[in-house]
Short mmCIF file of C-alpha atoms in Angstrom, two decimals:
data_model
loop_
_atom_site.label_atom_id
_atom_site.label_comp_id
_atom_site.label_asym_id
_atom_site.label_seq_id
_atom_site.Cartn_x
_atom_site.Cartn_y
_atom_site.Cartn_z
CA MET A 1 -63.36 56.82 -4.09
CA ALA A 2 -66.39 58.59 -5.53
CA LEU A 3 -68.65 57.89 -8.44
CA ILE A 4 -68.03 60.25 -11.28
CA GLU A 5 -70.40 60.75 -14.24
CA VAL A 6 -68.77 61.34 -17.59
CA LYS A 7 -71.07 63.10 -20.03
CA VAL A 8 -70.84 63.85 -23.80
CA PRO A 9 -69.07 67.12 -24.19
CA ASP A 10 -69.87 69.88 -26.65
CA ILE A 11 -68.98 68.32 -30.03
CA GLY A 12 -70.37 71.07 -32.16
CA ASP A 13 -73.57 71.22 -34.22
CA PHE A 14 -74.23 67.52 -33.99
CA LYS A 15 -77.51 65.85 -33.14
CA ASP A 16 -78.23 62.08 -32.74
CA VAL A 17 -74.72 61.01 -33.75
CA ALA A 18 -74.20 57.20 -33.88
CA VAL A 19 -71.70 55.29 -31.80
CA ILE A 20 -69.56 53.24 -34.28
CA GLU A 21 -66.69 52.10 -31.94
CA VAL A 22 -66.26 51.39 -28.31
CA PHE A 23 -62.76 51.28 -26.88
CA VAL A 24 -63.24 50.38 -23.25
CA LYS A 25 -65.11 47.95 -21.01
CA SER A 26 -66.18 47.66 -17.36
CA GLY A 27 -63.14 47.42 -15.03
CA ASP A 28 -60.72 49.34 -17.32
CA ALA A 29 -58.58 52.01 -15.75
CA ILE A 30 -59.38 55.22 -17.49
CA LYS A 31 -57.12 58.22 -17.85
CA VAL A 32 -58.03 61.83 -18.43
CA GLU A 33 -58.65 62.44 -22.10
CA GLN A 34 -58.55 58.74 -22.92
CA SER A 35 -60.84 57.86 -25.90
CA LEU A 36 -63.94 55.97 -24.85
CA ILE A 37 -66.00 55.80 -28.06
CA THR A 38 -66.11 56.97 -31.65
CA VAL A 39 -69.17 58.72 -33.02
CA GLU A 40 -70.10 59.45 -36.61
CA SER A 41 -72.51 61.80 -38.33
CA ASP A 42 -73.18 62.41 -41.95
CA LYS A 43 -70.25 64.85 -41.98
CA ALA A 44 -67.60 63.64 -39.68
CA SER A 45 -66.39 61.11 -37.06
CA MET A 46 -64.55 61.73 -33.88
CA GLU A 47 -63.46 60.08 -30.73
CA ILE A 48 -65.01 61.22 -27.43
CA PRO A 49 -62.59 61.44 -24.54
CA SER A 50 -63.08 60.98 -20.80
CA SER A 51 -63.29 64.14 -18.76
CA HIS A 52 -61.99 62.41 -15.62
CA ALA A 53 -59.82 59.59 -14.48
CA GLY A 54 -60.88 56.48 -12.61
CA VAL A 55 -61.99 52.82 -13.10
CA LEU A 56 -64.91 52.28 -15.52
CA LYS A 57 -67.83 51.13 -13.44
CA GLU A 58 -70.42 51.20 -16.14
CA LEU A 59 -70.44 52.32 -19.81
CA LYS A 60 -73.97 53.70 -20.61
CA VAL A 61 -73.87 53.44 -24.41
CA LYS A 62 -73.23 50.61 -26.93
CA LEU A 63 -72.60 50.23 -30.61
CA GLY A 64 -75.36 51.72 -32.70
CA ASP A 65 -76.69 54.09 -29.92
CA LYS A 66 -77.52 57.71 -30.83
CA ILE A 67 -76.09 60.30 -28.48
CA ASN A 68 -76.27 63.98 -28.04
CA ILE A 69 -74.42 66.64 -25.96
CA GLY A 70 -74.93 66.15 -22.23
CA ASP A 71 -75.99 62.51 -22.44
CA LEU A 72 -74.53 60.26 -19.74
CA LEU A 73 -71.59 58.39 -21.26
CA ALA A 74 -70.04 56.44 -18.45
CA ILE A 75 -69.78 56.16 -14.63
CA LEU A 76 -66.23 56.03 -13.13
CA ASP A 77 -65.01 54.97 -9.80
CA GLY A 78 -62.19 57.29 -8.80
CA VAL A 79 -60.86 60.62 -7.65
CA ASP A 80 -62.29 63.59 -9.40
CA ALA A 81 -59.78 64.94 -11.95
CA VAL A 82 -59.42 68.09 -14.01
CA SER A 83 -61.98 68.13 -16.81
CA ALA A 84 -60.60 67.42 -20.22
CA PRO A 85 -61.03 69.98 -23.08
CA ALA A 86 -64.26 69.37 -25.04
CA ALA A 87 -63.76 67.60 -28.35
CA ALA A 88 -63.23 70.19 -31.08
CA PRO A 89 -66.32 70.81 -33.18
CA ALA A 90 -65.76 69.51 -36.71
CA ALA A 91 -67.20 72.72 -38.13
CA SER A 92 -64.48 74.85 -36.56
CA ALA A 93 -61.51 72.64 -37.63
CA PRO A 94 -59.13 74.47 -39.93
CA ALA A 95 -58.73 72.66 -43.21
CA THR A 96 -57.06 72.75 -46.53
CA PRO A 97 -55.80 69.86 -48.73
CA ALA A 98 -54.99 66.93 -46.51
CA THR A 99 -51.33 65.94 -46.09
CA PRO A 100 -50.12 62.39 -46.95
CA ALA A 101 -51.09 59.51 -44.59
CA ALA A 102 -48.95 59.06 -41.58
CA ALA A 103 -47.14 62.47 -41.97
CA PHE A 104 -46.83 62.48 -38.21
CA PRO A 105 -47.03 58.85 -37.23
CA ASP A 106 -47.43 58.04 -33.49
CA SER A 107 -46.87 61.63 -32.53
CA ALA A 108 -49.94 61.73 -30.32
CA THR A 109 -50.46 60.24 -26.85
CA ALA A 110 -52.50 57.07 -26.58
CA ASN A 111 -55.15 58.97 -24.64
CA ALA A 112 -55.80 61.76 -27.09
CA PRO A 113 -59.17 62.49 -28.75
CA VAL A 114 -59.22 61.83 -32.49
CA MET A 115 -61.00 63.66 -35.23
CA SER A 116 -61.36 62.10 -38.60
CA ALA A 117 -60.10 63.57 -41.87
CA THR A 118 -63.65 63.51 -43.10
CA ALA A 119 -64.46 66.22 -40.64
CA ALA A 120 -61.58 68.41 -41.76
CA ALA A 121 -62.52 67.99 -45.35
CA SER A 122 -66.14 68.77 -44.80
CA SER A 123 -65.47 71.96 -42.85
CA ALA A 124 -62.73 73.41 -45.09
CA THR A 125 -62.18 77.16 -44.85
CA PRO A 126 -59.83 79.31 -47.01
CA SER A 127 -58.50 81.23 -44.12
CA THR A 128 -55.71 78.88 -43.11
CA SER A 129 -52.68 77.62 -45.05
CA VAL A 130 -52.26 74.35 -43.10
CA GLY A 131 -54.31 71.23 -43.71
CA ALA A 132 -56.25 69.58 -40.94
CA GLY A 133 -56.13 66.26 -42.64
CA VAL A 134 -52.87 64.86 -41.31
CA VAL A 135 -53.55 61.13 -40.74
CA ALA A 136 -51.47 59.50 -38.04
CA SER A 137 -53.51 56.29 -37.86
CA ALA A 138 -56.27 54.50 -39.68
CA SER A 139 -58.86 56.04 -37.38
CA GLY A 140 -58.19 59.72 -38.33
CA LEU A 141 -56.31 62.66 -36.97
CA ALA A 142 -54.19 61.97 -33.92
CA ILE A 143 -54.16 64.80 -31.42
CA ASN A 144 -51.06 65.40 -29.31
CA ALA A 145 -52.49 66.11 -25.86
CA PRO A 146 -50.53 67.40 -22.86
CA ALA A 147 -49.82 64.92 -20.05
CA HIS A 148 -51.60 65.22 -16.68
CA VAL A 149 -51.00 64.04 -13.26
CA PRO A 150 -53.44 63.53 -10.31
CA GLY A 151 -54.80 66.83 -9.09
CA GLY A 152 -54.85 68.38 -12.52
CA THR A 153 -51.24 69.55 -12.75
CA THR A 154 -49.91 69.62 -16.35
CA VAL A 155 -46.30 68.42 -16.92
CA GLY A 156 -44.01 68.69 -19.89
CA LEU A 157 -46.22 71.33 -21.54
CA PRO A 158 -44.67 73.10 -24.48
CA HIS A 159 -44.40 76.89 -24.13
CA ALA A 160 -47.42 77.82 -26.31
CA SER A 161 -50.75 79.44 -25.86
CA PRO A 162 -53.91 77.21 -25.47
CA SER A 163 -55.04 78.18 -29.04
CA VAL A 164 -51.68 77.13 -30.57
CA ARG A 165 -51.71 73.84 -28.64
CA LYS A 166 -55.25 73.24 -29.94
CA PHE A 167 -54.08 74.02 -33.43
CA ALA A 168 -51.20 71.62 -33.15
CA ARG A 169 -53.44 68.86 -31.75
CA GLU A 170 -55.71 69.15 -34.77
CA LEU A 171 -52.75 68.71 -37.07
CA GLY A 172 -51.15 65.91 -35.00
CA VAL A 173 -48.01 68.10 -34.66
CA PRO A 174 -45.66 67.07 -31.74
CA LEU A 175 -45.09 70.46 -30.09
CA ASP A 176 -42.17 69.04 -28.00
CA GLU A 177 -40.17 68.87 -31.34
CA LEU A 178 -40.75 72.50 -32.29
CA LYS A 179 -38.44 75.40 -31.47
CA GLY A 180 -40.52 78.50 -30.76
CA SER A 181 -39.80 81.83 -32.49
CA GLY A 182 -41.85 83.94 -30.21
CA ASN A 183 -40.93 85.81 -27.02
CA LYS A 184 -38.81 83.61 -24.63
CA GLY A 185 -39.11 80.63 -27.04
CA ARG A 186 -42.89 80.60 -27.26
CA ILE A 187 -44.28 78.43 -30.06
CA THR A 188 -46.52 80.40 -32.43
CA GLN A 189 -49.04 79.28 -34.90
CA GLU A 190 -46.57 80.27 -37.61
CA ASP A 191 -44.11 77.83 -36.18
CA VAL A 192 -46.64 75.02 -36.34
CA GLN A 193 -47.45 75.87 -39.93
CA ALA A 194 -43.84 75.97 -40.92
CA PHE A 195 -43.20 72.63 -39.26
CA THR A 196 -46.16 71.07 -41.07
CA LYS A 197 -44.91 72.38 -44.45
CA SER A 198 -41.45 71.04 -43.76
CA VAL A 199 -42.66 67.61 -42.98
CA MET A 200 -44.98 67.62 -46.03
CA SER A 201 -42.07 68.53 -48.27
CA GLY A 202 -39.83 65.84 -46.69
CA ALA A 203 -37.27 68.30 -45.41
CA THR A 204 -38.20 67.33 -41.77
CA GLN A 205 -38.97 64.11 -40.07
CA THR A 206 -40.67 63.66 -36.78
CA LYS A 207 -38.93 61.48 -34.18
CA ALA A 208 -41.59 58.74 -34.83
CA GLN A 209 -40.81 58.82 -38.40
CA SER A 210 -37.07 58.63 -37.84
CA ALA A 211 -37.53 55.78 -35.50
CA LYS A 212 -39.51 53.84 -38.12
CA GLY A 213 -36.98 54.54 -40.68
CA GLY A 214 -39.76 55.69 -43.08
CA SER A 215 -40.44 58.93 -44.83
CA GLY A 216 -44.16 59.45 -44.61
CA GLY A 217 -45.25 56.36 -46.57
CA ASP A 218 -43.59 57.33 -49.78
CA GLY A 219 -41.95 53.90 -50.36
CA ALA A 220 -38.47 54.99 -49.22
CA ALA A 221 -38.46 52.27 -46.56
CA LEU A 222 -38.91 49.67 -49.30
CA GLY A 223 -36.02 51.14 -51.29
CA LEU A 224 -38.31 52.60 -53.93
CA ILE A 225 -37.57 55.84 -55.77
CA PRO A 226 -39.57 58.83 -54.48
CA TRP A 227 -43.15 59.40 -55.67
CA PRO A 228 -43.19 61.98 -58.50
CA LYS A 229 -44.31 65.42 -57.37
CA VAL A 230 -46.07 67.26 -60.20
CA ASP A 231 -47.65 70.70 -60.29
CA PHE A 232 -50.66 69.66 -62.41
CA ALA A 233 -52.13 73.17 -62.39
CA LYS A 234 -49.39 74.24 -64.89
CA PHE A 235 -50.84 71.94 -67.55
CA GLY A 236 -54.43 73.11 -67.18
CA PRO A 237 -57.39 73.57 -64.77
CA ILE A 238 -57.53 71.17 -61.93
CA GLU A 239 -59.92 70.42 -59.03
CA ARG A 240 -58.81 68.82 -55.74
CA LYS A 241 -61.09 66.67 -53.67
CA GLU A 242 -60.05 64.89 -50.46
CA MET A 243 -60.54 61.19 -50.27
CA GLY A 244 -63.13 59.99 -47.73
CA ARG A 245 -62.19 58.16 -44.52
CA ILE A 246 -63.15 54.71 -45.86
CA LYS A 247 -61.09 55.11 -48.98
CA LYS A 248 -58.05 56.24 -47.03
CA ILE A 249 -58.22 53.20 -44.62
CA SER A 250 -58.98 50.70 -47.35
CA GLY A 251 -56.30 52.11 -49.63
CA ALA A 252 -53.61 51.52 -46.98
CA ASN A 253 -54.85 47.92 -46.49
CA LEU A 254 -54.96 47.24 -50.26
CA LEU A 255 -51.39 48.57 -50.81
CA ARG A 256 -50.09 46.41 -48.01
CA ASN A 257 -51.91 43.32 -49.38
CA ALA A 258 -50.79 43.93 -52.98
CA ILE A 259 -47.16 44.30 -51.94
CA MET A 260 -46.81 41.56 -49.39
CA ILE A 261 -48.86 38.75 -50.87
CA PRO A 262 -47.29 36.82 -53.82
CA ALA A 263 -50.57 36.70 -55.63
CA VAL A 264 -51.59 34.66 -58.68
CA THR A 265 -54.88 34.76 -60.58
CA ASN A 266 -56.64 31.89 -62.46
CA HIS A 267 -59.42 32.71 -64.95
CA ASP A 268 -62.13 30.34 -65.88
CA ASP A 269 -65.77 30.15 -67.10
CA ALA A 270 -68.72 28.36 -65.49
CA ASP A 271 -71.83 27.34 -67.30
CA ILE A 272 -74.74 28.70 -65.27
CA THR A 273 -77.56 28.30 -67.87
CA ASP A 274 -79.55 25.81 -65.71
CA LEU A 275 -78.81 27.65 -62.44
CA GLU A 276 -79.99 30.88 -63.87
CA ALA A 277 -83.28 29.35 -64.97
CA PHE A 278 -83.66 27.82 -61.42
CA ARG A 279 -82.97 31.27 -59.89
CA VAL A 280 -85.61 32.97 -62.00
CA SER A 281 -88.23 30.30 -61.20
CA THR A 282 -87.26 30.48 -57.49
CA ASN A 283 -87.86 34.28 -57.47
CA LYS A 284 -91.20 33.76 -59.10
CA GLU A 285 -92.28 31.23 -56.52
CA ASN A 286 -91.09 33.50 -53.57
CA GLU A 287 -92.38 36.70 -55.06
CA LYS A 288 -94.73 37.30 -52.16
CA SER A 289 -91.89 36.83 -49.53
CA GLY A 290 -90.20 39.96 -50.88
CA ILE A 291 -86.81 38.07 -50.92
CA LYS A 292 -85.01 38.43 -54.23
CA VAL A 293 -82.48 35.64 -54.82
CA THR A 294 -79.35 36.77 -56.66
CA MET A 295 -76.71 34.65 -58.43
CA LEU A 296 -74.27 35.75 -55.71
CA ALA A 297 -76.24 33.85 -53.10
CA PHE A 298 -75.87 30.70 -55.07
CA LEU A 299 -72.23 31.48 -55.60
CA ILE A 300 -71.69 31.77 -51.85
CA LYS A 301 -73.11 28.41 -51.28
CA ALA A 302 -71.10 26.96 -54.12
CA CYS A 303 -67.87 28.46 -52.68
CA VAL A 304 -68.59 26.97 -49.20
CA ALA A 305 -68.71 23.56 -50.87
CA ALA A 306 -65.46 24.22 -52.70
CA LEU A 307 -63.79 25.49 -49.54
CA LYS A 308 -64.77 22.34 -47.66
CA LYS A 309 -63.30 20.20 -50.34
CA TYR A 310 -60.03 22.39 -50.56
CA PRO A 311 -59.66 23.60 -46.90
CA GLU A 312 -56.29 25.38 -47.62
CA PHE A 313 -58.42 28.05 -49.30
CA ASN A 314 -60.24 28.61 -45.95
CA SER A 315 -56.97 29.03 -43.89
CA SER A 316 -54.69 31.87 -42.90
CA LEU A 317 -50.93 32.17 -42.39
CA ASP A 318 -49.59 32.50 -38.88
CA GLY A 319 -45.86 32.65 -39.07
CA ASP A 320 -44.71 29.32 -40.33
CA ALA A 321 -48.04 27.58 -39.60
CA LEU A 322 -51.42 27.46 -41.33
CA VAL A 323 -54.58 28.10 -39.37
CA TYR A 324 -57.38 25.96 -40.81
CA LYS A 325 -60.82 27.42 -39.93
CA ASN A 326 -63.77 25.16 -39.29
CA TYR A 327 -66.19 27.87 -40.03
CA TRP A 328 -67.24 29.39 -43.28
CA HIS A 329 -67.86 33.16 -43.17
CA ILE A 330 -67.99 34.76 -46.61
CA GLY A 331 -67.33 38.43 -47.25
CA PHE A 332 -68.77 40.14 -50.27
CA ALA A 333 -67.48 43.42 -51.67
CA ALA A 334 -70.17 46.14 -51.64
CA ASP A 335 -69.90 49.31 -53.63
CA THR A 336 -71.03 52.35 -51.56
CA PRO A 337 -71.10 56.15 -52.09
CA ASN A 338 -68.27 56.31 -49.51
CA GLY A 339 -66.10 53.53 -51.02
CA LEU A 340 -65.68 49.84 -51.05
CA MET A 341 -66.87 47.94 -47.93
CA VAL A 342 -66.87 44.17 -47.28
CA PRO A 343 -69.82 42.92 -45.17
CA VAL A 344 -69.53 39.37 -43.85
CA ILE A 345 -72.21 36.72 -43.81
CA LYS A 346 -71.43 34.28 -41.00
CA ASP A 347 -71.96 30.53 -40.98
CA CYS A 348 -72.90 30.20 -44.66
CA ASP A 349 -72.68 26.47 -44.37
CA LYS A 350 -75.66 26.47 -42.02
CA LYS A 351 -77.89 28.71 -44.15
CA GLY A 352 -79.89 28.25 -47.23
CA VAL A 353 -79.82 30.46 -50.38
CA LEU A 354 -83.03 32.31 -49.29
CA GLN A 355 -81.61 33.24 -45.91
CA ILE A 356 -78.30 34.28 -47.43
CA SER A 357 -80.06 36.39 -50.01
CA GLN A 358 -82.03 38.14 -47.31
CA GLU A 359 -78.91 38.78 -45.03
CA MET A 360 -76.90 39.98 -48.04
CA SER A 361 -79.59 42.53 -48.94
CA GLU A 362 -79.74 43.87 -45.36
CA LEU A 363 -75.93 44.06 -45.07
CA ALA A 364 -75.62 45.82 -48.47
CA LYS A 365 -78.31 48.35 -47.41
CA LYS A 366 -76.49 49.01 -44.19
CA ALA A 367 -73.21 49.45 -46.05
CA ARG A 368 -74.67 52.02 -48.45
CA GLU A 369 -76.08 53.82 -45.47
CA GLY A 370 -72.84 53.78 -43.48
CA LYS A 371 -74.34 51.78 -40.67
CA LEU A 372 -72.31 48.77 -40.65
CA GLY A 373 -70.74 47.82 -37.32
CA PRO A 374 -67.23 46.39 -36.93
CA ALA A 375 -68.65 42.88 -36.08
CA GLU A 376 -70.41 42.90 -39.56
CA MET A 377 -67.10 43.47 -41.42
CA THR A 378 -64.84 41.13 -39.59
CA GLY A 379 -64.22 37.44 -39.47
CA ALA A 380 -64.38 36.51 -43.14
CA THR A 381 -62.57 33.37 -44.21
CA PHE A 382 -63.06 33.98 -47.98
CA THR A 383 -64.26 36.99 -50.02
CA ILE A 384 -66.20 37.33 -53.30
CA SER A 385 -65.97 40.53 -55.32
CA SER A 386 -68.75 40.62 -57.99
CA LEU A 387 -68.96 43.05 -60.87
CA GLY A 388 -71.83 41.08 -62.34
CA GLY A 389 -74.22 44.03 -62.38
CA ILE A 390 -71.75 46.30 -64.22
CA GLY A 391 -69.82 44.35 -66.87
CA GLY A 392 -66.34 43.23 -67.75
CA LYS A 393 -64.89 39.88 -68.50
CA TYR A 394 -61.98 39.10 -66.08
CA PHE A 395 -60.00 41.12 -63.49
CA THR A 396 -57.42 40.50 -60.70
CA PRO A 397 -59.04 41.12 -57.25
CA ILE A 398 -56.66 41.86 -54.34
CA ILE A 399 -56.63 39.38 -51.53
CA ASN A 400 -58.25 40.59 -48.34
CA ALA A 401 -55.50 39.59 -45.71
CA PRO A 402 -55.35 37.51 -43.57
CA GLU A 403 -57.40 35.45 -46.01
CA VAL A 404 -55.48 33.57 -48.70
CA ALA A 405 -57.78 33.77 -51.61
CA ILE A 406 -60.54 35.88 -53.28
CA LEU A 407 -62.99 35.16 -56.04
CA GLY A 408 -63.78 37.83 -58.65
CA VAL A 409 -66.92 37.52 -60.74
CA CYS A 410 -67.93 39.40 -63.80
CA LYS A 411 -71.05 39.72 -65.87
CA SER A 412 -72.37 36.52 -67.37
CA THR A 413 -72.83 36.40 -71.18
CA MET A 414 -74.55 34.12 -73.63
CA GLU A 415 -71.90 32.28 -75.72
CA PRO A 416 -71.87 29.33 -78.19
CA VAL A 417 -70.47 26.22 -76.63
CA TRP A 418 -69.61 23.03 -78.51
CA ASP A 419 -71.56 19.98 -77.09
CA GLY A 420 -69.82 17.42 -79.33
CA LYS A 421 -72.31 17.83 -82.24
CA ALA A 422 -73.13 21.45 -82.54
CA PHE A 423 -72.72 24.83 -80.83
CA GLN A 424 -75.38 25.52 -78.23
CA PRO A 425 -76.09 28.98 -76.63
CA ARG A 426 -74.98 28.72 -72.97
CA LEU A 427 -74.86 31.39 -70.30
CA MET A 428 -71.22 31.60 -69.11
CA LEU A 429 -70.01 33.21 -65.88
CA PRO A 430 -66.39 34.48 -65.77
CA LEU A 431 -64.47 33.51 -62.72
CA SER A 432 -61.17 35.12 -61.46
CA LEU A 433 -59.64 33.36 -58.53
CA THR A 434 -56.67 35.14 -56.92
CA TRP A 435 -54.62 33.06 -54.45
CA ASP A 436 -51.54 33.35 -52.12
CA HIS A 437 -48.78 31.34 -53.57
CA ARG A 438 -47.23 30.83 -50.19
CA VAL A 439 -50.19 28.67 -49.19
CA ILE A 440 -51.62 27.44 -52.49
CA ASP A 441 -50.08 26.06 -55.63
CA GLY A 442 -51.25 26.21 -59.17
CA ALA A 443 -52.67 22.73 -59.34
CA ALA A 444 -54.83 23.23 -56.34
CA ALA A 445 -56.08 26.53 -57.64
CA ALA A 446 -56.96 24.95 -61.01
CA ARG A 447 -58.86 22.08 -59.20
CA PHE A 448 -60.77 24.67 -57.02
CA ASN A 449 -61.97 26.62 -60.00
CA ALA A 450 -62.85 23.57 -61.91
CA PHE A 451 -64.81 22.12 -58.99
CA LEU A 452 -66.55 25.50 -58.47
CA GLY A 453 -67.55 25.44 -62.13
CA GLN A 454 -68.93 21.96 -61.84
CA ILE A 455 -71.19 22.91 -58.93
CA LEU A 456 -72.45 26.03 -60.68
CA SER A 457 -73.27 24.03 -63.81
CA ASP A 458 -75.13 21.43 -61.76
CA PHE A 459 -76.04 22.79 -58.33
CA ARG A 460 -77.21 19.38 -57.09
CA ARG A 461 -73.47 18.74 -56.47
CA VAL A 462 -73.55 21.07 -53.50
CA LEU A 463 -75.60 18.35 -51.62
CA LEU A 464 -72.87 15.72 -52.07
#
């Protein structure tokens, strides 16, 4: 056995790209072309494969590190293997409008490098008629790489030139399902393009699609009628823009949650007149600290108190059982230039309003800059979606599975409220609580909202 150094291959015109995902750990058996990490620049993200096979002795990078071409990535214990092809530079990827998500599901090997659809969209060129945005998984473009055996011998390789194989990998096309039209059955680039168009039109299904009984995510597996296909250009000028990677991933999750969860929403109003006055005075007193307390920070503490009183709202379904969590991690929806993200503040029951405000500000900034790590977006037990800075009255937020409830908050308004003798101006905060009816019933939801409103109207109740 020999120690083998795995270095960052030529990934194009990239410099100081950030490591956003790590797939392996010391002791793992690594195959040639197995993805080790994912890196992301301001233009694209891609997975970096191993150039050799062996046992991972040491990974030289961690989440958040910045790497460049030639940097030492890992040290393997094993027999030297044939070097893997360098990850395709994003700038050279062919691109046109992306195909629907999961057009070629599971067509790639588990050890193939992956390039995100963001890269394809950012490097679009008009010279090709096939999109490079075929999404086979939530992480991006699956690449169908040839199999290897020890010593570097390639087995089961389709009859195609290296350039055609590379083109097919970028599209996630399973070459073993194509019939070549070239000399002696050789697969040509035109064959790959024709196969892609056939799958996009629904005339052809890959083996993976057929096995799943689906048809490219158009709802046929649910018994729904086909999605309408319209040539919008015949009605007037149009402009096509590809969705970003985050919107594609979050869109799939939102669709699943909206369909699978029997959700109900309760609307209510909370009187925050006194709490708002306290918030303003708190900010004046802490002006020198630089920490600005928002109403959302108070709302997080209030929600923790309500979750403790009604623990089913802090649970998750696991088959026929409920998992009650004895920790209170609150997610908050953050609007970013790249789409909606949900940072998570951990252990909110152990933190004060000032600390929560500070962490919330830091996480929101990282979200806008695209620097949130996976650990900062996972583990939430309850989520708050606030439109307070924008407007609106009520809305129906979608539950963030596997959570069982989410609170939507809109902009507070001054309204006349009857005190028994006269109408008094009071600052009212609209609350929209969406809950999973499999876990929670209407009475519990009404009590939760009422209790939350009581805390917000008199924050001293949070101490009880």
